[in-house]
Amino acid sequence: MIFVGDDWAEDHHDIHVMDQDGKKLAARRLPEGLAGIGGLHDLLATHAAEPGQVVMGIETDRGLWVDALVAAGYQVYAINPLAVTRYRARHHASGAKSDAGDAKLLADLVRTDRHNHRPVAGDSPVAEAIKVLARGHQNLIWARNRHTNTLRSALREYYPAALAAFDDLADRDALAVLARAATPAQGARLSLSAIRATLKRAGRQRNIDTRAEQIQTALRTEHLHATDAVTTAFAATTHATVGIITTINTQIHELETVLATHFETHPDAGIYLSLPGLGVILGARVLGEFGDDPNRYTTTKSRKNYAGTSPLTIASGRKRAVLARHVRNRRLYDAIDAWAFCALTRSPGARAYYDQRRTAGDLHHQALRALGNRLVGILHGCLRHHTPYNEHTAWAHRQNTQAA
């Protein structure tokens, strides 16, 4: 066996190779890309007869370079950068750091401590595609939220009537009206027929007359005014921001269609959709972040720990504390939090469990996190046994325990 540390950067990789005793066999800086991966294969081939004899540590689990390492048959361990930082402090009290030194550190880590880390997950190409699409979809939503907050902040400065007319500035009605009337004066001059026509073009089909009257009333309400020059300047920024949000809305809708198509082709899609509170989008996010490697989560606890929903116990001497996990996959945790909230109205068992936690003194988010933790366990059981969700099977044992 040989052990390899790969400290990667955008345009190069520092490689350190050592044997089972920690003796240095080779050290080299290779370029990123095809030339670099070819040079790495040649380097490792001089010290190992088979790809399976190569154990490699690197601080990322994705990218073309990592894909090439896995495809070559090497044992690749994706080491969390925080763990590498702690390991560095364990070996270098001086705080010294270099790329070449980090490569040696990674090689030493997988040589001595790889049993405490996991190899790169062997997810299927379909699961990887779902992950890419789900993350791209979520990134667009986050970008829309940022631009919507920017728009709201600008309207507060010069156009408070628009905030009174629209609760959701990313909604098609708000964007259509603001694109046509970006100043208070333009908004106040809009007739009912003009507003109705604008709403129809935006796609509204119901309650057009009622909504048009509400918008007109709000836009004609008296408010404080900014100077003409400032209003004109803000109107220009509003036009630009509205255009950006409109484009993002279109791209979100198109990406949702592609995401749904990929998700529905996955063999486990039926299991995910059978769970209460999981639709196509949330289901795709959860599947993409968990992956579909059947050997990655050996127990329910390991899946819950990765999700960040399980409690973290800190015990030392007479002190003992149970806390929420803060080092976690943020995207997965956000999806599970939304999943748990949606499950409250779709599963009597989930609702009863949430109410029980609230009665015991948990705050809303604490009870929701506990419910999410329970739902992750149910998902693990469904995937392990390849069976869809069953309300009675999922919650009957808790009801029997409470009755006893």
XYZ file of C-alpha atoms in Angstrom, residues 271-280 282-283 286 335 339 342 346 379:
18
model
C -39.923 5.956 -1.943
C -39.039 9.612 -1.431
C -42.376 10.829 -2.814
C -44.287 8.417 -0.579
C -43.016 10.210 2.538
C -45.362 12.900 3.906
C -44.200 16.432 3.190
C -41.805 15.508 0.380
C -42.654 16.694 -3.110
C -40.525 16.651 -6.219
C -37.738 18.832 -1.642
C -37.414 15.136 -2.468
C -32.852 15.384 0.030
C -34.415 20.782 3.146
C -39.787 18.725 5.025
C -44.709 20.318 5.531
C -49.865 15.587 5.960
C -36.467 7.438 5.339
